[in-house]
Amino acid sequence: MNKRLSQKIFFTLFRLISLMIVIVLFSILGFIIFNGAKSISWHFLTQMPTDGMTKGGIFPAIVGTLILVLGSMIFAFPVGVAAAIYMNEYVKEGPVKRFMRLMTSNLAGVPSIVFGLFGMALFVNQLHFGDSIIAGSLTLGLLALPVVIRTTEEALKQVDDSFRLASIGLGATKLQTIGKVTLPIAFPNIITGLILSIGRVSGETAPILFTVAAYFLPKLPHSIFDQVMALPYHLYVIATSGTNITESRPIAYGTALVLISIVLICNITASVIRNVLGKRNK
Amino acid sequence: MFKKIINKIIEGFIKTSGWVSSIIVLLIIIFLFKEASGLFNKTPLEEGYMLVVNKKNPIDKLNPDQLKNIFDRDSTSWKTLGGMNADIEIFTVEDISTFYNDSMIGENMSNLPWCINDHISKTENVISYFPEKYLPKNFEGKILHLDKISVYQFLKNKIWLPSARPVSQVGAMPLIISTLLVSLVAILIALPIGLAAAIYLAEVADSRIRTILKPVIELLAGIPSVVYGFFGLVIIVPFVQKIFNLPVGETGLTGSIILAIMALPTIITVAEDALRSVPKAMKEASLALGATHWQTIYKVMIPYASSGITAAAILGIGRAIGETMVALMVTGNANNFTFSLLKPIRTIPATIAAELGEASYGGLHFKALFALGCILFLITLMINVYVEYLSGKKQTK
Amino acid sequence: MTPKIETKNLQLYYGAHHALKGIDFSANANTVTALIGPSGCGKSTFLRCFNRMNDLIDGCDVEGQILIDGMNINDRYLNVDELRKKVGMVFQKPNPFPKSIFENVAYGLRINGINEKKILEEKVEKALKQAALWEEVKDNLKKSAMSISGGQQQRLCIARALAVEPSLVLMDEPTSALDPISTSKVEELIYQLKEKYTILIVTHNMQQAARVSDKTAFFYIGEMIEYNDTTEIFTNPKIERTQNYITGRFG
Ligand SMILES: Nc1ncnc2c1ncn2[C@@H]1O[C@H](COP(=O)(O)OP(=O)(O)O)[C@@H](O)[C@H]1O
Ligand SMILES: [Mg+2]
């Protein structure tokens, strides 16, 4: 009899713990949304920061983050998709493939600050890009690469082999089969992965610290060799080392909210695509 | 014809891209280690300075630790360093006016090298350091040879003060300890919670609840670390300060709490997968013997999934170890060598993030930070390879 | 004499799929009953009714009465763990836990709170002897159960089921994954176990049914078509479908 009781106690405990996790998430989100909503205005989103970043908006940081996301994806998306195609469509199961997988997961496990160091050593110093959009984008791109590779590989794996066989049976080449059959079928899932990596990249701070992020730069960049401000770095700066931390708190909340919104939008979009797809495939 | 070339190019691109991860990992190793290895080619003496003693001093060389002790006045006698039976007298350029008046030093300190030479040649127990440009022409002292920083010293030394003068202190030990401590505690907090949630998701919850919980966990993973750091700074830091009645709330524990929240998604997802991969036959065999569902879970399923659960924990540690922004924002960034969780500490990634901006390019400090990066990279690489090994083992079972 | 087990108008649905259609069945204590029939006809489903293993399947709905020793076990308020303790089960594929031989057999005892070493050793030995495995493993009780042969594993699973001293033992094609020598060992075992236990065995193997069982029930698409003494069924089936099946004309 008491083994039933202990089951009841434990399962109730697990339920409570899971509930607690939900509460933690919502309190973090609630904390940011509640406090940030007061700061958000058209002015806040479209103006330059002023008064030592205690007033004004965060426009250059928003633009900077969008540029960096775009820049990193221009690099990571085609290369990542190509890598996944190679690993899934070209290489046979075996040591080579296992090695590639291992390396991809190793790359995914590299801490973001190490990407920052590497980006600084390679792009900023070795290639003389300096602190610039191109250095920051490439660094972020490297970080996003394993994410893109993995999600694309998953997407390709889900494509039924019969489609490939049918296409090859009709005399199509491997490349034609990939381009005309495999990729289009896997496309929605690949896009889901892309969106998720955008969410990931837009929030990364450590890789851009020494490759692109500007502390205070109230203007828009003119070339890819300019520095930019970025939302996550801006949040870090005004939360910890701005000219007046208490006075700039509202800006910090507002910045955090914008940042979270980007991530939320990415996650929701991704899950909508996934759900719509899940239904369609059924 | 033209199309054929395009196709060749595309296939070439695909084939090269396949190796991109491997190439990047290789490049990371090359660039990190290249910079870091420079550290072990340097002496910890401030760049452009030289270290000299009196000609009669029998000592020819010192290692960085001995030098540090001298300038910290921990070693006060030459005897302890295997030299003569005399106290150590430290002489620097700033001390010059105690021995020589302005007219002797000369206008624009033009006579400074002479003064230095004079004092050193007269004082048997002296040790001095000064910029190379002040090296006297016919120097009558002895230039000390200084050992290079060794990997062992880098790992073992307990003080991290790269900007210390004249001897840089690059001991990574306190940073390594802090990093491991904070991450370990984070996992100790997160593992039971994550495991409970994973069991709930895999075994107890019905599908309706799962459809709520799954996205919650995904979102938790999606929140940028700088936002976690900010949340920790505003909410958890004052909370910890109050609860434990501390002078500051930025402590190792604060970091561990936030890192624990951040590690949850990884732990839950991997542990849930591990539990789901337990064969149905195992579960049924246990239930058919009259075990309750819970007995089946902890006596059969958890042991069976143990390698997956271990992987979850280790992966969580790896994430926590590499986490920069949270550590930077809520652990206080104090240079403490401490095992206490209630004191400010400083982790490896936070150190890199905080100091790389101020370290001059190519200097000792700069290289030391890259050496820290190498430690971080190696730890996470080992963790990753081990986790892959664990999951490989599971597949063959 | 009340039968050991009995079902009255047993209906079972997997969602909309009607898998058992009004089964009336009974078997006396200390008998072996074979359940035969083509694949997918509901033999396993029927078997799993007696220890309520179908509870684990979402959307599975059981109606009617299932009686063990005259007590209806198809009751929402029944303590299923207690029931499953009294009803042992042996599965198609040997499924020992990845633990030692000893711990496998002791498992059912431990979960019921028996942890005293002496009692455990006694009961494990007894169960292994009953399962005719003792002589082969007595020196290697600490060895992993995964390291012994498939036939030994299946007898270990039988020992594991017997250790908790059930009165009814359910066997779902217990020899289908075994080689002929192991099979004959298990068959011999089943024959001996009859003295102490009531046994229900699902089998695809007609000879096996004929060799080990006292009675045989023939199932077809969710119905029990014919149920009689084994000798009767195999020599003189009343219904043509049964005959066709036994003689191998379909299934
Ligand atoms: N878990 C389940 N969910 C839905 N249908 C099932 C399930 N298990 C078995 N069935 C269906 O019930 C019928 C009987 O299955 P089963 O009892 O396993 O047959 P047998 O053991 O005689 O081969 C089959 O049609 C099978 O498809
Ligand atoms: Mg069956």
PDB file of C-alpha atoms in Angstrom, chain C residues 4 7 21-22 25 42-43 57 64 76 88 105 109 117 134 153 169 228 243 247 251:
ATOM      1  CA  LYS C   4      -9.456 -20.276 -11.474  1.00  0.00           C
ATOM      2  CA  THR C   7     -14.312 -14.016 -18.429  1.00  0.00           C
ATOM      3  CA  LYS C  21     -15.825  -9.546 -29.122  1.00  0.00           C
ATOM      4  CA  GLY C  22     -17.709 -11.024 -26.210  1.00  0.00           C
ATOM      5  CA  PHE C  25     -13.919 -18.258 -21.149  1.00  0.00           C
ATOM      6  CA  GLY C  42      -6.445 -10.930 -30.258  1.00  0.00           C
ATOM      7  CA  LYS C  43      -4.567 -13.634 -28.348  1.00  0.00           C
ATOM      8  CA  ILE C  57      -2.409   1.570 -23.799  1.00  0.00           C
ATOM      9  CA  GLY C  64     -17.398  -7.224 -19.178  1.00  0.00           C
ATOM     10  CA  ARG C  76     -11.511   0.747 -11.729  1.00  0.00           C
ATOM     11  CA  GLY C  88       3.091 -13.601 -13.494  1.00  0.00           C
ATOM     12  CA  VAL C 105      14.960 -12.691  -9.893  1.00  0.00           C
ATOM     13  CA  LEU C 109      10.578  -9.340  -4.133  1.00  0.00           C
ATOM     14  CA  LYS C 117      19.376 -11.052   2.233  1.00  0.00           C
ATOM     15  CA  TRP C 134      19.676 -23.128 -11.063  1.00  0.00           C
ATOM     16  CA  GLN C 153      17.370 -15.526 -20.463  1.00  0.00           C
ATOM     17  CA  VAL C 169       1.189 -17.396 -15.151  1.00  0.00           C
ATOM     18  CA  ASN C 228     -12.141 -27.569 -25.799  1.00  0.00           C
ATOM     19  CA  GLN C 243      -9.690 -27.359 -38.608  1.00  0.00           C
ATOM     20  CA  THR C 247      -4.127 -28.224 -40.632  1.00  0.00           C
ATOM     21  CA  GLY C 251      -3.055 -18.348 -40.875  1.00  0.00           C
TER      22      GLY C 251
END
